[in-house]
Amino acid sequence: GENVEQHPSTLSVQEGDSAVIKCTYSDSASNYFPWYKQELGKGPQLIIDIRSNVGEKKDQRIAVTLNKTAKHFSLHITETQPEDSAVYFCAAEDNNDMRFGAGTRLTVKP
Amino acid sequence: DAGVIQSPRHEVTEMGQEVTLRCKPISGHDYLFWYRQTMMRGLELLIYFNNNVPIDDSGMPEDRFSAKMPNASFSTLKIQPSEPRDSAVYFCAIRRARNTGELFFGEGSRLTVL
C-alpha cells in the first residue's frame, strides 16, 4: 500500500518568511496529491491540491510542486502570517485510497 | 456549502462500554469516509461508503468496530466493547464524486476510553 513521508514534523518561521514542507510517496499509481490545514479543534481543510498530470500549481501565497519521477511533492507558503500557524498534512491518493503524511506543525512568529 | 455534522464532539467512557459516533452530511455527496486520528498513527482511513454501500473496510482495526450508513443523510461508527487504545479523534468526511478530490471533514468526535 501507499506510504507517505512528511518532513519536517515541526517548523517555526518569522512572519513574512517562506515555509516549505516536503512529502514523498511510494505508490507510483497515486495520482492526486492534496494538502490539508488543520487548526486546533477542527477537522482538516483542503488548501490546495495537484494532480499527476501537472507539475506545479499556485494559489496566491500557496504553491505546490510535484515531481512524479522522484515521487515527491512540496508545499510552499510565501509571506507567512500568524494565521498560517496550524498543522499541515500532505496526502497521496489512488482510487479513493487516500494516505496522509504524519503532519507538520507550522508556527509563524509575529 | 458542503459540510458534515458529527456528534458527540466529546465522549468519555469506561472500558467495555459501547460507543456510537454519528455523522450527518448536510450537503450532496457520493462518498462518506470515517477516519481516526491519533498522535502515534496520524490520520487513518477506517472505512468508506459509496452511495451508502460500504466499499472498503480494510482499515477497520478489529471486529469491535462496525459502521453503517442506513441512508444518505446519516452514518454511525460503533465500537463495542471499547478499549483505552481506541481513544482518538474520529472524523467523518464526504466527497461529492470520485474525481473531484476534496474531502470535507467534520469537526471530529474526541473519544476517551478510561
PDB file of C-alpha atoms in Angstrom, chain A residues 32 36 38 41-46 49 51 89 93 95-98 100, chain B residues 9 31 33 35 37 43 48 91 95 98-103 105-107:
ATOM      1  CA  TYR A  32      -3.927  13.021  -6.632  1.00  0.00           C
ATOM      2  CA  TYR A  36      -4.822  19.991   4.234  1.00  0.00           C
ATOM      3  CA  GLN A  38      -5.859  21.605  10.463  1.00  0.00           C
ATOM      4  CA  GLY A  41     -10.127  21.516  17.498  1.00  0.00           C
ATOM      5  CA  LYS A  42     -11.143  21.460  13.846  1.00  0.00           C
ATOM      6  CA  GLY A  43     -11.184  18.973  11.031  1.00  0.00           C
ATOM      7  CA  PRO A  44      -8.622  19.180   8.217  1.00  0.00           C
ATOM      8  CA  GLN A  45      -9.467  21.628   5.447  1.00  0.00           C
ATOM      9  CA  LEU A  46      -8.183  21.477   1.887  1.00  0.00           C
ATOM     10  CA  ASP A  49      -4.237  20.112  -4.480  1.00  0.00           C
ATOM     11  CA  ARG A  51      -2.994  16.035  -9.979  1.00  0.00           C
ATOM     12  CA  PHE A  89      -0.917  17.351   6.126  1.00  0.00           C
ATOM     13  CA  GLU A  93      -4.387   9.035  -3.338  1.00  0.00           C
ATOM     14  CA  ASN A  95      -8.806   5.338  -6.304  1.00  0.00           C
ATOM     15  CA  ASN A  96     -10.282   6.677  -3.072  1.00  0.00           C
ATOM     16  CA  ASP A  97      -7.447   5.225  -1.006  1.00  0.00           C
ATOM     17  CA  MET A  98      -6.010   8.447   0.441  1.00  0.00           C
ATOM     18  CA  PHE A 100      -1.874  11.074   4.841  1.00  0.00           C
TER      19      PHE A 100
ATOM     20  CA  ARG B   9     -17.994  16.278  19.970  1.00  0.00           C
ATOM     21  CA  TYR B  31     -18.803   9.142  -0.778  1.00  0.00           C
ATOM     22  CA  PHE B  33     -15.370   8.322   4.892  1.00  0.00           C
ATOM     23  CA  TYR B  35     -11.013   8.478   9.696  1.00  0.00           C
ATOM     24  CA  GLN B  37      -6.581  10.492  14.224  1.00  0.00           C
ATOM     25  CA  LEU B  43      -4.909  10.094  10.151  1.00  0.00           C
ATOM     26  CA  TYR B  48     -15.689   4.427   3.247  1.00  0.00           C
ATOM     27  CA  PHE B  91     -13.555  12.222  11.737  1.00  0.00           C
ATOM     28  CA  ARG B  95     -16.715  13.737  -1.132  1.00  0.00           C
ATOM     29  CA  ARG B  98     -14.894  10.233  -7.224  1.00  0.00           C
ATOM     30  CA  ASN B  99     -12.719  12.606  -9.156  1.00  0.00           C
ATOM     31  CA  THR B 100     -13.473  15.970  -7.596  1.00  0.00           C
ATOM     32  CA  GLY B 101     -10.844  15.436  -4.976  1.00  0.00           C
ATOM     33  CA  GLU B 102     -11.775  17.490  -1.965  1.00  0.00           C
ATOM     34  CA  LEU B 103     -12.770  15.782   1.255  1.00  0.00           C
ATOM     35  CA  PHE B 105     -14.289  16.926   7.119  1.00  0.00           C
ATOM     36  CA  GLY B 106     -16.485  17.329  10.152  1.00  0.00           C
ATOM     37  CA  GLU B 107     -15.063  18.775  13.349  1.00  0.00           C
TER      38      GLU B 107
END
